[in-house]
Short mmCIF file of C-alpha atoms (C1' of nucleotides) in Angstrom, two decimals:
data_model
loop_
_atom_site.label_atom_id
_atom_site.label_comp_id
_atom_site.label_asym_id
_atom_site.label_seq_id
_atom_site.Cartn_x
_atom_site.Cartn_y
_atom_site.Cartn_z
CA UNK A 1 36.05 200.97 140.57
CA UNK A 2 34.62 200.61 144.66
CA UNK A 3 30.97 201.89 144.77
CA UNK A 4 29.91 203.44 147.35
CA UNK A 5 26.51 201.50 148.70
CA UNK A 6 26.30 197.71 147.31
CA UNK A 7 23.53 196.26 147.32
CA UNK A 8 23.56 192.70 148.51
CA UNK A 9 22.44 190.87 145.93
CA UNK A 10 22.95 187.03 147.55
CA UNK A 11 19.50 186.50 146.81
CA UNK A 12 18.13 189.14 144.41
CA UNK A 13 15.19 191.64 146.15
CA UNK A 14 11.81 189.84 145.90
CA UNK A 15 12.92 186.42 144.02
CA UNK A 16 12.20 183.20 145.29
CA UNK A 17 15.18 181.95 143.13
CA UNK A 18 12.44 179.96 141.11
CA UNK A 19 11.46 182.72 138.93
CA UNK A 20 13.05 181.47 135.33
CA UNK A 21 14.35 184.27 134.08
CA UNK A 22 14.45 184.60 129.69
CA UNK A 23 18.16 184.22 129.61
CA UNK A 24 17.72 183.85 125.84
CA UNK A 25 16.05 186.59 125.17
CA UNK A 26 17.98 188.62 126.76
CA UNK A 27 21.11 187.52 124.75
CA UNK A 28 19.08 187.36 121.65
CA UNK A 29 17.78 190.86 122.27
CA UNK A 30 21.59 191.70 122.62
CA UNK A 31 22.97 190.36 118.99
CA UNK A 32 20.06 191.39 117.11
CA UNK A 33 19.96 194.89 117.82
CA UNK A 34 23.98 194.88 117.69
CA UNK A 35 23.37 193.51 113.89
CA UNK A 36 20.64 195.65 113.68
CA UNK A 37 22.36 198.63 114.07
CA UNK A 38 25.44 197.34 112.31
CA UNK A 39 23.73 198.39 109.00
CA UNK A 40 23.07 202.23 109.17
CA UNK A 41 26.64 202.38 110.89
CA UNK A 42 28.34 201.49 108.19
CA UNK A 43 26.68 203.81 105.81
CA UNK A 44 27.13 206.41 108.25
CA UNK A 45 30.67 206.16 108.44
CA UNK A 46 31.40 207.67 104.61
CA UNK A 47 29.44 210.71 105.54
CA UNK A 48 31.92 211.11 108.99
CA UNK A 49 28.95 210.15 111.23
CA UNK A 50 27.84 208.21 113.68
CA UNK A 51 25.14 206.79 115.79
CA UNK A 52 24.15 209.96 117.51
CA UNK A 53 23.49 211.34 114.21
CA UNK A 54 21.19 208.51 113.09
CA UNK A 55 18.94 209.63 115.70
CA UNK A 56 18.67 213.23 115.33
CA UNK A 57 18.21 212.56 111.80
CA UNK A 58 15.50 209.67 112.41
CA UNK A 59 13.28 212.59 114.41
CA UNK A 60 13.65 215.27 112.55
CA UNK A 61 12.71 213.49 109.46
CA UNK A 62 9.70 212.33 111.67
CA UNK A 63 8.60 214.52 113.09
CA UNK A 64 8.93 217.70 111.42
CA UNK A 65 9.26 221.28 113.48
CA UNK A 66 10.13 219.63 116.45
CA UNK A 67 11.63 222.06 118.57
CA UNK A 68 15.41 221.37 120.33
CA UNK A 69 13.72 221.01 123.93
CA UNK A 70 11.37 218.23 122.22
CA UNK A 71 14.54 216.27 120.37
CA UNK A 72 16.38 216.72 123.98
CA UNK A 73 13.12 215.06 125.40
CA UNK A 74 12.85 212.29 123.04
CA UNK A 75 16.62 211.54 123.20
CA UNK A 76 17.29 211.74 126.58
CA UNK A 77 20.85 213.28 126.63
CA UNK A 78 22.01 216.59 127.68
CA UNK A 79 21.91 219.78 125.26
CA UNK A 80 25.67 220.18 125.69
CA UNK A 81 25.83 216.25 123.45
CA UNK A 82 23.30 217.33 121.48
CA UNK A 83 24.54 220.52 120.27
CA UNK A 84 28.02 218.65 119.42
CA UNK A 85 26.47 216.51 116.65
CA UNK A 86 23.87 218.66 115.86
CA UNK A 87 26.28 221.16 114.65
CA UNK A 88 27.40 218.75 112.52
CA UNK A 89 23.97 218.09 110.73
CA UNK A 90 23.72 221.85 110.29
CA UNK A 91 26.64 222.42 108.83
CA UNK A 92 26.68 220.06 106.22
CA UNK A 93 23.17 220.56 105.07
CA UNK A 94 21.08 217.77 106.19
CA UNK A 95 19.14 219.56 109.07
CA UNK A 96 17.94 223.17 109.08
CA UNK A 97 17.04 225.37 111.99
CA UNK A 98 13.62 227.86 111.57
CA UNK A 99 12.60 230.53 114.35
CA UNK A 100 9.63 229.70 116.12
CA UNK A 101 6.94 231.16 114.39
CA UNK A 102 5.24 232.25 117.74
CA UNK A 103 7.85 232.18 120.20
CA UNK A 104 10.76 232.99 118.33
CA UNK A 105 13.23 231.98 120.77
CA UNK A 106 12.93 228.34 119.51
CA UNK A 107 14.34 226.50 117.07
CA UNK A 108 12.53 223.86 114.70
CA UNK A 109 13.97 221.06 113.20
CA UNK A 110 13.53 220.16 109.86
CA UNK A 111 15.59 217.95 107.16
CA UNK A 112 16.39 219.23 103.81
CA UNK A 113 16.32 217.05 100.96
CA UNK A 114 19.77 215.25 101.06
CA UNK A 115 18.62 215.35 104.99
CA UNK A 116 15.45 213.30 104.31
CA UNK A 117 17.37 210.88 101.57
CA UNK A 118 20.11 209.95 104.14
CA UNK A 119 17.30 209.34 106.55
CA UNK A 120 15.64 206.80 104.43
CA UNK A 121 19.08 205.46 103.12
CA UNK A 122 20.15 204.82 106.66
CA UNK A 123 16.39 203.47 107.44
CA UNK A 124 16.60 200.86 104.49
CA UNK A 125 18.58 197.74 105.50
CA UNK A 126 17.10 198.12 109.22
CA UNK A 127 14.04 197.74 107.46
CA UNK A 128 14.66 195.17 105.01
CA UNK A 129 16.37 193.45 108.11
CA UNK A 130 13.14 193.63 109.94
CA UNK A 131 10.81 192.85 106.50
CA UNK A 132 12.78 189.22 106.27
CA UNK A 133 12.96 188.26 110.25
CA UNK A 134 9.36 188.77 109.79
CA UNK A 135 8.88 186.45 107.04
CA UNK A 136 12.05 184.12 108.66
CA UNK A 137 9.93 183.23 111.67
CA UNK A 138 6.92 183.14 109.89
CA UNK A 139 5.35 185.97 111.77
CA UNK A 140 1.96 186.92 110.09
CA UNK A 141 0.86 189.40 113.26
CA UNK A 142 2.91 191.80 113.10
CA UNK A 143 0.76 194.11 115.15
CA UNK A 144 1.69 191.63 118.07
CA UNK A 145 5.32 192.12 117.63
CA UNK A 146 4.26 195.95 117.90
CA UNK A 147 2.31 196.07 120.98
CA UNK A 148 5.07 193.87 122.48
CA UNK A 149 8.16 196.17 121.77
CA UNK A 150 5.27 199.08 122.89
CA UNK A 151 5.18 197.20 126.02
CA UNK A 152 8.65 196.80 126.43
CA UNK A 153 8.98 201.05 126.87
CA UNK A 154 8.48 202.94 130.44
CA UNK A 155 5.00 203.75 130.55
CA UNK A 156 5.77 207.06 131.35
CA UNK A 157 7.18 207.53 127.89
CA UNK A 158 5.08 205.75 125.77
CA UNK A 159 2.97 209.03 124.95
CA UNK A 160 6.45 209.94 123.13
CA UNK A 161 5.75 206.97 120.53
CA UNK A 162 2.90 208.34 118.87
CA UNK A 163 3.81 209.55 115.37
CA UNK A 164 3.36 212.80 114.52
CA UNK A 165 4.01 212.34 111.05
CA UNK A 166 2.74 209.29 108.87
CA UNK A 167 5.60 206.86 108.88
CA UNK A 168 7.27 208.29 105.22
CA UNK B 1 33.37 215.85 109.42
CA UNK B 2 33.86 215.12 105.90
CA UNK B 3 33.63 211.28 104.64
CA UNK B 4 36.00 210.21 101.69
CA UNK B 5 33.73 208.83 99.66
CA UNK B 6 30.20 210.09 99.74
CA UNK B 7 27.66 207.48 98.23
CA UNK B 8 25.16 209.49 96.49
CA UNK B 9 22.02 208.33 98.14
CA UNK B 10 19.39 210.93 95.96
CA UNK B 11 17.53 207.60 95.25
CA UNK B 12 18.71 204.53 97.26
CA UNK B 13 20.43 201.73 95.44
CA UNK B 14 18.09 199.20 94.64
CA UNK B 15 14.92 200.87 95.79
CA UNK B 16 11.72 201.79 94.00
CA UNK B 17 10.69 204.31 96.35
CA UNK B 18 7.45 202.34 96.94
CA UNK B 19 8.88 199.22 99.25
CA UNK B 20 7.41 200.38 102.63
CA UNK B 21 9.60 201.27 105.30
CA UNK B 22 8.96 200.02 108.70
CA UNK B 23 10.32 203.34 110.47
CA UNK B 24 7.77 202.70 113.25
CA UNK B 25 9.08 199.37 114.21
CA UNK B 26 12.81 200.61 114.25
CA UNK B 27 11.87 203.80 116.20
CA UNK B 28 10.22 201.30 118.83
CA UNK B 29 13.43 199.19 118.81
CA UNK B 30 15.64 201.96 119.60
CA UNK B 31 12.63 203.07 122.60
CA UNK B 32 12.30 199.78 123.69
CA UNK B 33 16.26 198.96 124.02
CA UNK B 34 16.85 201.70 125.70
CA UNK B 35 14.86 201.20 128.62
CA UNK B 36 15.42 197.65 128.09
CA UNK B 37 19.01 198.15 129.38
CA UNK B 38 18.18 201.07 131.36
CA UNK B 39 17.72 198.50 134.15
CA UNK B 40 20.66 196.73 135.19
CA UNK B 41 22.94 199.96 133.79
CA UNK B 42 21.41 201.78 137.18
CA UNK B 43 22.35 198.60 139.61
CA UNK B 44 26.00 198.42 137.36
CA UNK B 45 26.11 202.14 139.11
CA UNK B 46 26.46 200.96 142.50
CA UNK B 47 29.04 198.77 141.71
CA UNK B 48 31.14 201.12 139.51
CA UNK B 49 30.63 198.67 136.69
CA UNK B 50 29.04 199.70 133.06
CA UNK B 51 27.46 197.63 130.64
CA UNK B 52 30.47 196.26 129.46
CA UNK B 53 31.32 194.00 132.24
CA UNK B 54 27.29 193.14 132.46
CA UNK B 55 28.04 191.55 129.12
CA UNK B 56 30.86 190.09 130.16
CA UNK B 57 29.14 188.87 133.03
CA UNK B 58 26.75 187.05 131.06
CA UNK B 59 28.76 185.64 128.52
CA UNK B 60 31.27 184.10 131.35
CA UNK B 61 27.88 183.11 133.74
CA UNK B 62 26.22 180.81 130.57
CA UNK B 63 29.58 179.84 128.88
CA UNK B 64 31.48 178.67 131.60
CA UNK B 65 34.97 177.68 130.67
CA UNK B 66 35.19 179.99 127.65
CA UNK B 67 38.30 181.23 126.99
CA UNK B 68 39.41 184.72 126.71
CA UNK B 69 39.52 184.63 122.89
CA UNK B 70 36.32 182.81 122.53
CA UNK B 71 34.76 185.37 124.86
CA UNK B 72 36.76 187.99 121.74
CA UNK B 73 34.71 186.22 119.12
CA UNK B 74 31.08 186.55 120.70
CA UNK B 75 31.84 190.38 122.36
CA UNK B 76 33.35 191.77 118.96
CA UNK B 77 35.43 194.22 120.27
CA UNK B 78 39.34 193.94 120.91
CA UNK B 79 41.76 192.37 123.54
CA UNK B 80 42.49 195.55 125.04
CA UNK B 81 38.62 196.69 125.26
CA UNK B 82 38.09 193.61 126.54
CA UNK B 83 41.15 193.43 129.22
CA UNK B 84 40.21 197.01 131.04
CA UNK B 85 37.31 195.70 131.66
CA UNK B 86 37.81 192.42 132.64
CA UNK B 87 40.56 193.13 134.58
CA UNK B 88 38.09 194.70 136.83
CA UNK B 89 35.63 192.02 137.16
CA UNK B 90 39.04 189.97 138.02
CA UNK B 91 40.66 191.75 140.46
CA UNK B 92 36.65 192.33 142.65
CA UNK B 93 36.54 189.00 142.46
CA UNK B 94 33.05 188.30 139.97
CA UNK B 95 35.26 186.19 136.98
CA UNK B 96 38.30 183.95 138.19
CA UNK B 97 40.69 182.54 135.58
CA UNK B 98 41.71 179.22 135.45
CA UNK B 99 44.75 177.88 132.84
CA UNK B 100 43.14 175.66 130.09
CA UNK B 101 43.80 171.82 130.78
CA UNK B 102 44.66 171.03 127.67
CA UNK B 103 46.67 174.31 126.08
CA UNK B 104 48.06 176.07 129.54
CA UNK B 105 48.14 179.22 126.75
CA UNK B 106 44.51 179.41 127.58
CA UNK B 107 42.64 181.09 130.17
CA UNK B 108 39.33 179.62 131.18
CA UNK B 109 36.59 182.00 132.61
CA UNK B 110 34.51 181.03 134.93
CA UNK B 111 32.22 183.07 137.38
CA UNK B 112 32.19 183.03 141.34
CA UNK B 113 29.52 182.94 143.51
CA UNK B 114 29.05 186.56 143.42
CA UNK B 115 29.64 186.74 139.82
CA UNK B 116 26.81 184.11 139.65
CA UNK B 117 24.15 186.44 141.92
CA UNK B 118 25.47 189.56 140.01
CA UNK B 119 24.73 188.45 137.04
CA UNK B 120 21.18 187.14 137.85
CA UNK B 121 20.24 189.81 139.78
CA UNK B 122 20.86 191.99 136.47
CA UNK B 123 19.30 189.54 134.65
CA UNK B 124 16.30 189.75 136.80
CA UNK B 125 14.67 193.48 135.85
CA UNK B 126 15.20 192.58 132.14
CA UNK B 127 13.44 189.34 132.03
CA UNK B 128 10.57 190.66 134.09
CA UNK B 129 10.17 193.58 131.87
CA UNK B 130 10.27 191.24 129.21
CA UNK B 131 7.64 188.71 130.86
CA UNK B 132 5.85 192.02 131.51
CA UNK B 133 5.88 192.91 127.47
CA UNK B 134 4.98 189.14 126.40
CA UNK B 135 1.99 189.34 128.92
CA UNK B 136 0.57 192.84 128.12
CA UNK B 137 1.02 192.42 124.39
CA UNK B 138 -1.14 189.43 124.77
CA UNK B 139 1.65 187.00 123.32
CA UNK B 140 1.63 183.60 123.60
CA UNK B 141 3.72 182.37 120.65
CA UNK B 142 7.07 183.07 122.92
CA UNK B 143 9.03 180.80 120.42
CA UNK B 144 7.71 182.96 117.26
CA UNK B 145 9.57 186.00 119.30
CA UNK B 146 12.51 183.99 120.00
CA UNK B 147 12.80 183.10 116.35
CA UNK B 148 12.30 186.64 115.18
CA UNK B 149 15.14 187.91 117.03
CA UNK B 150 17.03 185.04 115.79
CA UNK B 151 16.39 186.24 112.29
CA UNK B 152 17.50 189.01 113.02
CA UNK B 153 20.84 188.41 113.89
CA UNK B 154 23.61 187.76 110.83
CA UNK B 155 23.30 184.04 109.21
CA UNK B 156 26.91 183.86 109.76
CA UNK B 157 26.97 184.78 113.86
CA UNK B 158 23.86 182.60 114.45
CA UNK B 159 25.72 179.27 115.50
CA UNK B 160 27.09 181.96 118.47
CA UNK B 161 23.14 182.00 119.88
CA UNK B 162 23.58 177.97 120.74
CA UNK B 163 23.84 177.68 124.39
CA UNK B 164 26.31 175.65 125.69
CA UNK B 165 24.85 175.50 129.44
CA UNK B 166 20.69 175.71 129.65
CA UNK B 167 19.84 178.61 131.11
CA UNK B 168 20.12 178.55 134.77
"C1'" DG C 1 12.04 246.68 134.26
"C1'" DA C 2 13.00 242.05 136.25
"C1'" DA C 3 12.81 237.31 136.04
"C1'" DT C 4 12.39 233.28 133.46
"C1'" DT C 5 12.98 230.44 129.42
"C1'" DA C 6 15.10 228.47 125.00
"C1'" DT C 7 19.14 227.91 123.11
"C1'" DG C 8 24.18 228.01 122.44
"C1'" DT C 9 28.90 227.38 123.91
"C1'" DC C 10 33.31 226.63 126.60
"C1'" DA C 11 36.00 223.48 129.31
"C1'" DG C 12 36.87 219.21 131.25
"C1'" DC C 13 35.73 214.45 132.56
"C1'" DC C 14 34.15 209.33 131.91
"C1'" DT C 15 33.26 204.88 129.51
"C1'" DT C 16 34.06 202.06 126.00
"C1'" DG C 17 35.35 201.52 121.69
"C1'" DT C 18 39.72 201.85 118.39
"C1'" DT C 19 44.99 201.10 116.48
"C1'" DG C 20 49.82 199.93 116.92
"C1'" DA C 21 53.58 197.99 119.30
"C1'" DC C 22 55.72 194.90 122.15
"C1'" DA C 23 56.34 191.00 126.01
"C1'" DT C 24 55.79 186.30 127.75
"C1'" DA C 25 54.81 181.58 127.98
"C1'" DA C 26 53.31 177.54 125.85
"C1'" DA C 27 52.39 174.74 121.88
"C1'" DT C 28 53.68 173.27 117.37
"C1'" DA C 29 56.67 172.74 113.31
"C1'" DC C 30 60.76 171.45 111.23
"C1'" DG D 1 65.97 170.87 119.96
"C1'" DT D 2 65.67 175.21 118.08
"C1'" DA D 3 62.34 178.20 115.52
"C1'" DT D 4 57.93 179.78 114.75
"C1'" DT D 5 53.32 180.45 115.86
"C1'" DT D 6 49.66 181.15 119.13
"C1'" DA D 7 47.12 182.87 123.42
"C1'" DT D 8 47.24 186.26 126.34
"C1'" DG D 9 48.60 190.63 128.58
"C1'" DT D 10 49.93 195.42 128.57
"C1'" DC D 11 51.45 200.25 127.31
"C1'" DA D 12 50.24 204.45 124.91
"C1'" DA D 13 47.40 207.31 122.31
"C1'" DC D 14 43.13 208.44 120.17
"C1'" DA D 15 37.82 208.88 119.04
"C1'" DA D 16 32.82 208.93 119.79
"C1'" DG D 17 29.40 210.20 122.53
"C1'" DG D 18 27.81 210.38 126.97
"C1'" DC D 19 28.26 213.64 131.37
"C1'" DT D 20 28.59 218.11 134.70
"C1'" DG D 21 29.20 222.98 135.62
"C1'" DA D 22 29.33 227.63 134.21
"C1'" DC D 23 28.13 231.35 131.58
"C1'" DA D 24 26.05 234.22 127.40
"C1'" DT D 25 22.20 235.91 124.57
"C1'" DA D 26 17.76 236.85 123.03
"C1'" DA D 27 12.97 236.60 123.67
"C1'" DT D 28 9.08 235.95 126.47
"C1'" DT D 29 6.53 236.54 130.61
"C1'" DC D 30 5.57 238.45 135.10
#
DNA sequence: GAATTATGTCAGCCTTGTTGACATAAATAC
DNA sequence: GTATTTATGTCAACAAGGCTGACATAATTC
């Protein structure tokens, strides 16, 4: 509720108050990705899943042998959250766990079949979402739109966006 | 754990298996929201706020004089979600309530000065990175972005993206 | 052989969603 | 003018998915 050091923010660190800010963009960053995300949810929610699992299932699927330390990595969240939904995949057959083959205290990641299906089920309306906002706004550059959501990631982490796998 | 009723999804309902997928955009959506909101979530620390009242923040800074169940409509999420959080923002003084002139029922939200300077100053990081993102991808067709993410927002939820007040 | 590393797991907490139930005041209907 | 509906608030309980801290095990490395 009371934080501990606030920072004054009467007029915000280095702006001259003249700065426009993309107010619209902002918001219209906001509803799209809540509708874009809207899509895979609901399909998730017959299997007794949820968001978290989306994403484990997205990188696995992509990239292939990934080890737990590398999902941790990509995701950003603790082991402890991880391991929670994880489980889950596991133990209903969608993900399955292989020793390292030279250090054998890891664990790679790979989806089974029905693993790699739900993947792509989840993937299609996202993409079909994407395919006709594309065509909506009349976008033929798509590479643009690429470089700009490339640019919109921490530098620091944009070595984590190469593929490793060919995208399906 | 287990769903009720688990669509079969060996081959996805209405799909060829050919239609490409666009995995890499919706990989570099999820990448680029996070950090996206990444941002403002850090200065929401100092405060003892969360996203939640950012949004709320927003919504009350460029709809001033929206009530508490138009505020409902746009947030999608219930009265008492809602109320904790707004509370909050109440009682620290960011969002004052005033009764509605015409239907005394009502509560009009407006935002105070600091509610004003929060709000822009978590505005701020997110339209730079933005600004940043348009400028490195080499963009200049801002309004082909702005309708892209317009697209991709639910026909039926679009009339929500009209601003009532320009933005700031 | 000892220390470090990769992973797993237990317990408890937080935020932000949810549902259901009920209270109050004001507007509207009859 | 009483009855119903509406706008809002509030209590209680629950769920998902984050978090921290602590500890266990097996395998690798020093």
């Amino acid at each position: 509720m009371t934080g501990s050091t606030l920072p004054v923010v009467e007029r915000p660190a280095s702006s001259n108050n003249t700065e426009p800010i993309h107010f619209d963009l902002i918001e219209l960053l906001f509803f799209a990705y809540r509708d874009f995300t809207s899509d895979p949810d609901e399909l998730l929610l017959h299997y007794g899943f949820g968001r978290a699992h989306h994403r484990i299932l997205h990188f696995v699927t992509h990239r292939p042998g990934m080890t737990v330390a590398e999902l941790l990595d990509v995701l950003r969240i603790t082991k402890q959250s991880l391991a929670r939904v994880l489980k889950q995949l596991i133990d209903t057959g969608y993900i399955v766990q292989v020793p390292g083959p030279r250090d054998r205290r890891q664990r790679e990641l790979y989806v089974t079949k029905e693993g790699k299906e739900l993947a792509l089920a989840l993937a299609l309306p996202q993409s079909r979402r994407i395919d006709a906002a594309l065509r909506e706004a009349g976008i033929q550059d798509r590479a643009a739109l690429e470089r700009f959501f490339r640019a919109m990631v921490n530098p620091e982490r944009r070595r984590q966006l190469d593929r490793t796998t060919p995208s399906e």
